[in-house]
Amino acid sequence: MMMETLLLMVLLTHAAGTQDIHTVSKISVQKQQTITIPCLYDQKYVNYPKYMSSGGVFFFSHYVAHDRMSVVDNKTENVVTATLREAEVSDSGTYWCAVTLPGYDAATHLYLQVTEAEAELRVSSQSVSGYEGGNVTIRCHGASRWCKIRGSCVGRDGGSLERTAVHDDGDDLRVTLWQLQREDSGWYYCSNEDSQMPVHITVMEALDITQFTINPSYSTTPLSADRQFLWLLILGAMLPVTVCGAVMLIKARNKRKQRAESSNLHDDMNKQQLPKVNGKNNEVACENLYEFMTENKPNTQGNGKHNEVACEDLYETMTGNKPNTQGNGKNDEVACEDLYEIMNGIKRNTQLTATDNKNIYASMVRKVKE
């Protein structure tokens, strides 16, 4: 008798607790799919532990403890969500959303059915979001009604739900919520005569277009004071580097310009004064004189001088006498001083230097011009 009384008290207190916890009654899901089950509880349970258990009778049920099910308590919305991943047919059964309390646990139950085939009642996603003042649309395949958990329903057979319209699209029930408000956030469900499918709607704060720039293609929110200060520091640090880089580039460009002008001037001087040089740019060779006198390059095909031009070649060009021919007065090798003597009428008995060669060349140029 005492045992029966105790059991009756447990059942009565449990029945009272189920009024404070709300969920759907039956959910069908296809094998290997993921399903989320919401359990809404009263504010008075917010600080108590919550859990999911399975079994036909709550008093004899056991905790669900496997890695494919996770339980999350959202104390802000007063809802516990149990998510089962990769559902198996063996997962089918009665589940209890429960709250651990002193003396007894409050709980309410639902039945989960895992099928091999695609579930008759289904949605593309259990999570939908929108902005304040906007609209959201949910398609419930195989549904006849749309309801809010702990709220009213609207469907093919009538009913009403604020700012909610349903349209019959054959096998689908198209549900549209318009002019969304923040309080519209929460858990809803599609239902048919046999089961329900929970859907969570999140209404986010409306975007304030006054916080965006006038450029419609690249709108960005204004920077906070801290970010503005950070950008100013970065720009201030980059400014000296940018200025120094610009100055260095200008200097480098000017140096290149000066080198180019100097190179052009040097080339012009060489063209005007030294028709051909011997590699040192400071000594006039005999082939330069030959080229100037005859306007032929000594090593060009057809000019009769394919070898290096020596002073005797110039002597021959200027006097018409071969240096080693009988009677020309020059039976020895003609040196640069011989040319100097011919050009200036002054005999030189010393070896001419590079400067003397240049003087010979300059003297020849003057005489030719005269």
Coordinates of C-alpha atoms in Angstrom, one line a residue:
M1 CA 0.0 0.0 0.0
M2 CA 2.8 2.4 0.9
M3 CA 4.6 1.5 -2.4
E4 CA 1.5 2.2 -4.4
T5 CA 1.0 5.6 -2.7
L6 CA 4.6 6.6 -3.4
L7 CA 4.3 5.6 -7.1
L8 CA 1.0 7.6 -7.4
M9 CA 2.7 10.7 -5.9
V10 CA 5.6 10.3 -8.4
L11 CA 3.2 10.0 -11.3
L12 CA 1.2 13.1 -10.1
T13 CA 4.2 15.2 -9.7
H14 CA 5.6 14.0 -13.0
A15 CA 2.3 14.9 -14.7
A16 CA 2.5 18.4 -13.2
G17 CA 6.1 18.8 -14.5
T18 CA 5.1 17.9 -18.1
Q19 CA 3.0 21.0 -18.3
D20 CA 6.2 23.1 -17.9
I21 CA 8.1 21.3 -20.7
H22 CA 6.9 21.4 -24.4
T23 CA 8.0 19.5 -27.5
V24 CA 6.5 17.7 -30.5
S25 CA 4.9 14.3 -30.1
K26 CA 6.4 12.3 -33.0
I27 CA 9.2 12.9 -35.4
S28 CA 10.1 10.8 -38.5
V29 CA 13.5 10.9 -40.1
Q30 CA 15.3 8.9 -42.7
K31 CA 18.2 6.7 -41.8
Q32 CA 21.7 8.5 -41.8
Q33 CA 20.1 11.9 -41.6
T34 CA 20.5 14.4 -38.7
I35 CA 17.5 15.5 -36.6
T36 CA 17.2 18.2 -34.0
I37 CA 14.6 17.9 -31.2
P38 CA 13.7 21.1 -29.2
C39 CA 12.4 21.0 -25.7
L40 CA 11.1 24.3 -24.3
Y41 CA 10.9 24.7 -20.6
D42 CA 9.6 27.1 -18.1
Q43 CA 11.8 29.9 -16.7
K44 CA 11.7 28.4 -13.2
Y45 CA 13.9 25.5 -14.6
V46 CA 16.5 27.7 -16.1
N47 CA 19.2 26.9 -13.6
Y48 CA 18.6 23.2 -13.3
P49 CA 20.4 20.5 -15.3
K50 CA 18.7 19.1 -18.3
Y51 CA 19.1 15.7 -20.0
M52 CA 17.6 13.3 -22.6
S53 CA 16.6 9.8 -21.6
S54 CA 15.0 6.9 -23.5
G55 CA 12.5 4.2 -22.5
G56 CA 8.8 3.5 -22.6
V57 CA 8.3 4.6 -19.0
F58 CA 10.1 7.6 -17.6
F59 CA 10.6 6.1 -14.2
F60 CA 12.6 3.3 -15.8
S61 CA 14.2 5.3 -18.6
H62 CA 18.0 5.7 -18.9
Y63 CA 20.2 8.5 -20.0
V64 CA 21.0 8.7 -23.7
A65 CA 24.8 8.6 -23.7
H66 CA 26.4 8.1 -27.1
D67 CA 28.6 10.3 -29.2
R68 CA 26.0 10.7 -32.0
M69 CA 23.6 12.7 -29.7
S70 CA 24.5 16.1 -28.2
V71 CA 22.3 18.1 -25.8
V72 CA 22.6 21.9 -25.6
D73 CA 20.8 24.1 -23.0
N74 CA 20.1 27.6 -24.3
K75 CA 19.2 29.5 -21.2
T76 CA 18.5 32.7 -23.1
E77 CA 15.7 31.1 -25.0
N78 CA 14.8 28.5 -22.3
V79 CA 15.1 25.6 -24.7
V80 CA 17.1 22.4 -24.8
T81 CA 18.0 21.0 -28.2
A82 CA 19.0 17.4 -28.7
T83 CA 20.7 16.7 -32.0
L84 CA 21.0 13.1 -33.3
R85 CA 23.5 12.6 -36.1
E86 CA 23.6 9.7 -38.6
A87 CA 20.3 8.3 -37.2
E88 CA 20.0 4.5 -37.2
V89 CA 16.8 2.4 -37.3
S90 CA 17.8 1.1 -33.8
D91 CA 17.5 4.7 -32.5
S92 CA 13.7 4.6 -32.9
G93 CA 11.8 4.8 -29.6
T94 CA 10.4 7.0 -26.9
Y95 CA 12.6 9.8 -25.7
W96 CA 12.2 12.1 -22.7
C97 CA 13.2 15.7 -22.3
A98 CA 13.9 16.0 -18.6
V99 CA 15.0 18.5 -15.9
T100 CA 16.8 17.3 -12.8
L101 CA 14.9 18.6 -9.7
P102 CA 15.1 17.9 -6.0
G103 CA 13.0 14.9 -5.2
Y104 CA 11.7 14.3 -8.7
D105 CA 12.5 15.1 -12.3
A106 CA 10.2 16.9 -14.6
A107 CA 9.9 15.5 -18.1
T108 CA 7.8 15.2 -21.3
H109 CA 8.1 12.6 -24.0
L110 CA 8.1 12.2 -27.8
Y111 CA 8.5 9.3 -30.2
L112 CA 11.3 9.2 -32.7
Q113 CA 10.9 7.0 -35.8
V114 CA 13.9 6.3 -38.0
T115 CA 12.9 4.9 -41.4
E116 CA 14.8 3.3 -44.3
A117 CA 12.8 5.2 -46.9
E118 CA 12.5 9.0 -47.1
A119 CA 10.2 10.4 -44.4
E120 CA 6.8 11.5 -45.6
L121 CA 7.0 14.8 -43.6
R122 CA 10.2 16.7 -44.2
V123 CA 11.8 20.1 -44.8
S124 CA 14.9 21.2 -46.7
S125 CA 16.4 22.7 -43.5
Q126 CA 15.4 22.9 -39.8
S127 CA 16.9 26.3 -39.5
V128 CA 15.7 29.5 -41.3
S129 CA 16.7 33.1 -40.8
G130 CA 15.6 36.5 -41.9
Y131 CA 15.8 40.2 -41.0
E132 CA 13.4 42.5 -39.2
G133 CA 10.7 43.8 -41.6
G134 CA 11.6 41.1 -44.1
N135 CA 10.0 37.8 -45.1
V136 CA 10.9 34.1 -44.9
T137 CA 9.4 31.2 -46.7
I138 CA 9.4 27.5 -45.6
R139 CA 8.4 24.6 -47.7
C140 CA 7.0 21.6 -45.7
H141 CA 6.7 18.5 -47.9
G142 CA 3.8 16.3 -46.8
A143 CA 2.4 18.8 -44.3
S144 CA -1.1 20.2 -43.8
R145 CA -0.5 22.6 -40.9
W146 CA 2.0 25.1 -39.6
C147 CA 2.2 25.7 -35.8
K148 CA 4.3 27.5 -33.3
I149 CA 5.4 25.4 -30.3
R150 CA 3.3 26.6 -27.3
G151 CA 1.3 28.7 -29.8
S152 CA -1.5 28.5 -32.4
C153 CA -1.6 26.9 -35.8
V154 CA -2.7 27.7 -39.4
G155 CA -3.2 25.3 -42.3
R156 CA -5.3 23.9 -45.1
D157 CA -8.1 23.3 -42.7
G158 CA -8.0 26.9 -41.3
G159 CA -6.7 28.6 -38.2
S160 CA -4.6 31.7 -37.9
L161 CA -1.2 32.8 -37.0
E162 CA -0.2 36.4 -36.9
R163 CA 1.5 37.7 -40.1
T164 CA 1.6 34.1 -41.5
A165 CA 0.1 32.8 -44.7
V166 CA 0.0 29.2 -46.1
H167 CA -0.3 28.1 -49.7
D168 CA -1.2 24.7 -51.0
D169 CA 1.5 23.7 -53.6
G170 CA 0.3 20.1 -54.2
D171 CA 2.4 17.9 -51.9
D172 CA 4.0 21.0 -50.3
L173 CA 2.7 23.5 -47.9
R174 CA 4.4 26.8 -48.5
V175 CA 4.5 28.9 -45.4
T176 CA 5.4 32.7 -45.6
L177 CA 6.0 34.9 -42.6
W178 CA 6.1 38.6 -43.5
Q179 CA 7.1 41.8 -41.7
L180 CA 9.3 39.8 -39.3
Q181 CA 9.7 41.0 -35.8
R182 CA 12.3 40.0 -33.2
E183 CA 9.7 38.2 -31.1
D184 CA 9.0 35.9 -34.1
S185 CA 12.2 34.1 -33.4
G186 CA 11.6 30.6 -32.0
W187 CA 10.6 27.0 -32.7
Y188 CA 7.8 26.1 -35.0
Y189 CA 6.8 22.9 -36.7
C190 CA 5.2 21.5 -39.8
S191 CA 2.7 18.7 -39.1
N192 CA 0.5 16.2 -40.8
E193 CA -2.0 13.7 -39.2
D194 CA 0.9 11.5 -38.0
S195 CA 4.0 13.5 -37.0
Q196 CA 5.7 16.9 -36.8
M197 CA 8.9 18.4 -38.1
P198 CA 10.5 21.2 -35.9
V199 CA 11.8 24.3 -37.7
H200 CA 13.7 27.1 -35.9
I201 CA 13.3 30.7 -37.2
T202 CA 15.9 33.4 -36.3
V203 CA 15.0 37.0 -36.9
M204 CA 18.0 39.2 -37.0
E205 CA 18.3 43.0 -36.5
A206 CA 17.4 44.9 -39.6
L207 CA 20.3 46.5 -41.5
D208 CA 20.5 50.3 -41.0
I209 CA 21.2 51.6 -44.5
T210 CA 22.2 55.0 -43.0
Q211 CA 25.3 53.3 -41.6
F212 CA 26.5 52.5 -45.1
T213 CA 28.4 54.6 -47.7
I214 CA 26.6 56.0 -50.7
N215 CA 28.4 53.7 -53.1
P216 CA 25.9 51.0 -53.8
S217 CA 28.5 48.5 -55.1
Y218 CA 30.9 48.7 -52.1
S219 CA 28.8 49.5 -49.0
T220 CA 30.6 49.3 -45.7
T221 CA 29.7 50.2 -42.2
P222 CA 31.5 53.2 -40.7
L223 CA 34.6 52.5 -38.7
S224 CA 34.5 52.7 -35.0
A225 CA 36.6 55.3 -33.1
D226 CA 39.2 52.7 -32.2
R227 CA 39.5 51.4 -35.8
Q228 CA 39.7 55.0 -37.1
F229 CA 42.6 55.7 -34.6
L230 CA 44.3 52.5 -35.7
W231 CA 44.1 53.5 -39.4
L232 CA 45.4 56.9 -38.6
L233 CA 48.4 55.5 -36.9
I234 CA 49.1 53.1 -39.8
L235 CA 48.7 55.9 -42.4
G236 CA 50.9 58.2 -40.2
A237 CA 53.7 55.5 -40.1
M238 CA 53.4 54.9 -43.9
L239 CA 53.6 58.6 -44.9
P240 CA 57.3 59.1 -44.2
V241 CA 58.1 55.9 -46.0
T242 CA 56.1 56.9 -49.0
V243 CA 57.7 60.3 -49.2
C244 CA 61.2 58.9 -48.8
G245 CA 60.5 56.3 -51.5
A246 CA 59.2 59.0 -53.9
V247 CA 62.3 61.2 -53.3
M248 CA 64.6 58.2 -53.9
L249 CA 62.8 57.4 -57.1
I250 CA 63.1 61.0 -58.3
K251 CA 66.8 61.1 -57.5
A252 CA 67.4 57.8 -59.3
R253 CA 65.6 59.0 -62.3
N254 CA 67.7 62.2 -62.4
K255 CA 70.9 60.2 -62.1
R256 CA 69.9 58.0 -65.0
K257 CA 69.0 61.1 -67.0
Q258 CA 72.4 62.7 -66.3
R259 CA 74.3 59.4 -67.2
A260 CA 72.3 59.2 -70.4
E261 CA 73.1 62.9 -71.3
S262 CA 76.8 62.3 -70.4
S263 CA 76.9 59.2 -72.5
N264 CA 75.4 61.0 -75.5
L265 CA 77.8 63.9 -75.2
H266 CA 80.8 61.5 -75.0
D267 CA 79.5 59.7 -78.1
D268 CA 79.1 63.0 -80.0
M269 CA 82.7 64.1 -79.1
N270 CA 84.0 60.7 -80.2
K271 CA 82.2 61.0 -83.5
Q272 CA 83.5 64.6 -84.1
Q273 CA 87.1 64.2 -82.9
L274 CA 88.0 60.5 -83.0
P275 CA 86.6 58.6 -86.0
K276 CA 88.2 55.4 -84.7
V277 CA 89.9 54.6 -81.5
N278 CA 92.2 51.9 -80.4
G279 CA 90.4 50.9 -77.2
K280 CA 91.9 53.5 -74.9
N281 CA 90.0 56.6 -76.0
N282 CA 93.1 58.7 -75.6
E283 CA 95.5 57.7 -78.5
V284 CA 95.0 58.3 -82.2
A285 CA 96.1 55.3 -84.3
C286 CA 97.3 55.3 -87.8
E287 CA 94.2 53.5 -89.1
N288 CA 92.2 56.6 -87.8
L289 CA 94.3 58.8 -90.0
Y290 CA 93.9 56.5 -92.9
E291 CA 90.2 56.4 -92.6
F292 CA 90.0 60.2 -92.4
M293 CA 92.3 60.7 -95.4
T294 CA 90.7 58.2 -97.7
E295 CA 87.1 57.9 -96.2
N296 CA 87.7 54.1 -96.3
K297 CA 87.8 51.8 -93.3
P298 CA 91.0 49.9 -93.4
N299 CA 89.4 46.5 -92.9
T300 CA 86.4 46.9 -95.2
Q301 CA 86.1 44.7 -98.3
G302 CA 87.3 46.4 -101.5
N303 CA 89.4 49.2 -100.1
G304 CA 92.7 47.4 -100.6
K305 CA 93.7 47.5 -96.9
H306 CA 92.6 44.5 -95.1
N307 CA 95.3 44.5 -92.5
E308 CA 96.2 47.0 -89.8
V309 CA 97.1 50.4 -91.3
A310 CA 100.6 51.4 -90.4
C311 CA 102.3 54.8 -90.8
E312 CA 104.0 53.7 -94.1
D313 CA 100.5 53.3 -95.5
L314 CA 99.6 56.9 -94.7
Y315 CA 103.0 58.0 -96.1
E316 CA 102.2 56.3 -99.3
T317 CA 98.7 57.9 -99.4
M318 CA 100.1 61.4 -98.7
T319 CA 103.2 61.3 -101.0
G320 CA 102.3 58.8 -103.7
N321 CA 105.6 57.0 -102.9
K322 CA 106.0 53.5 -101.4
P323 CA 108.4 53.9 -98.5
N324 CA 110.7 51.0 -99.5
T325 CA 111.0 51.9 -103.3
Q326 CA 114.2 53.0 -104.8
G327 CA 114.4 56.8 -105.0
N328 CA 111.7 57.9 -102.6
G329 CA 114.2 58.9 -99.9
K330 CA 112.5 56.6 -97.4
N331 CA 113.9 53.2 -97.6
D332 CA 113.4 52.5 -94.0
E333 CA 110.2 51.9 -92.0
V334 CA 108.1 55.1 -91.9
A335 CA 107.3 56.2 -88.4
C336 CA 104.8 58.7 -87.0
E337 CA 107.5 61.3 -86.8
D338 CA 108.0 61.1 -90.6
L339 CA 104.3 62.0 -91.0
Y340 CA 104.8 64.8 -88.6
E341 CA 107.7 66.1 -90.6
I342 CA 105.7 65.9 -93.9
M343 CA 102.7 67.7 -92.3
N344 CA 104.6 70.4 -90.4
G345 CA 107.9 70.7 -92.2
I346 CA 109.7 70.1 -88.9
K347 CA 112.0 67.2 -88.5
R348 CA 111.7 65.2 -85.3
N349 CA 114.4 62.9 -84.1
T350 CA 112.6 61.6 -81.1
Q351 CA 110.0 58.9 -80.6
L352 CA 106.5 60.5 -80.7
T353 CA 104.2 59.9 -77.8
A354 CA 100.4 59.4 -77.8
T355 CA 100.1 63.2 -77.4
D356 CA 102.3 63.7 -80.5
N357 CA 100.0 61.3 -82.5
K358 CA 97.0 63.4 -81.5
N359 CA 98.9 66.5 -82.6
I360 CA 99.6 64.9 -86.0
Y361 CA 96.0 64.1 -86.4
A362 CA 94.9 67.6 -85.5
S363 CA 97.4 69.1 -87.9
M364 CA 96.1 66.9 -90.7
V365 CA 92.6 68.0 -90.0
R366 CA 93.6 71.7 -90.2
K367 CA 95.4 71.3 -93.5
V368 CA 92.6 69.3 -95.1
K369 CA 90.1 72.0 -94.0
E370 CA 92.4 74.7 -95.5

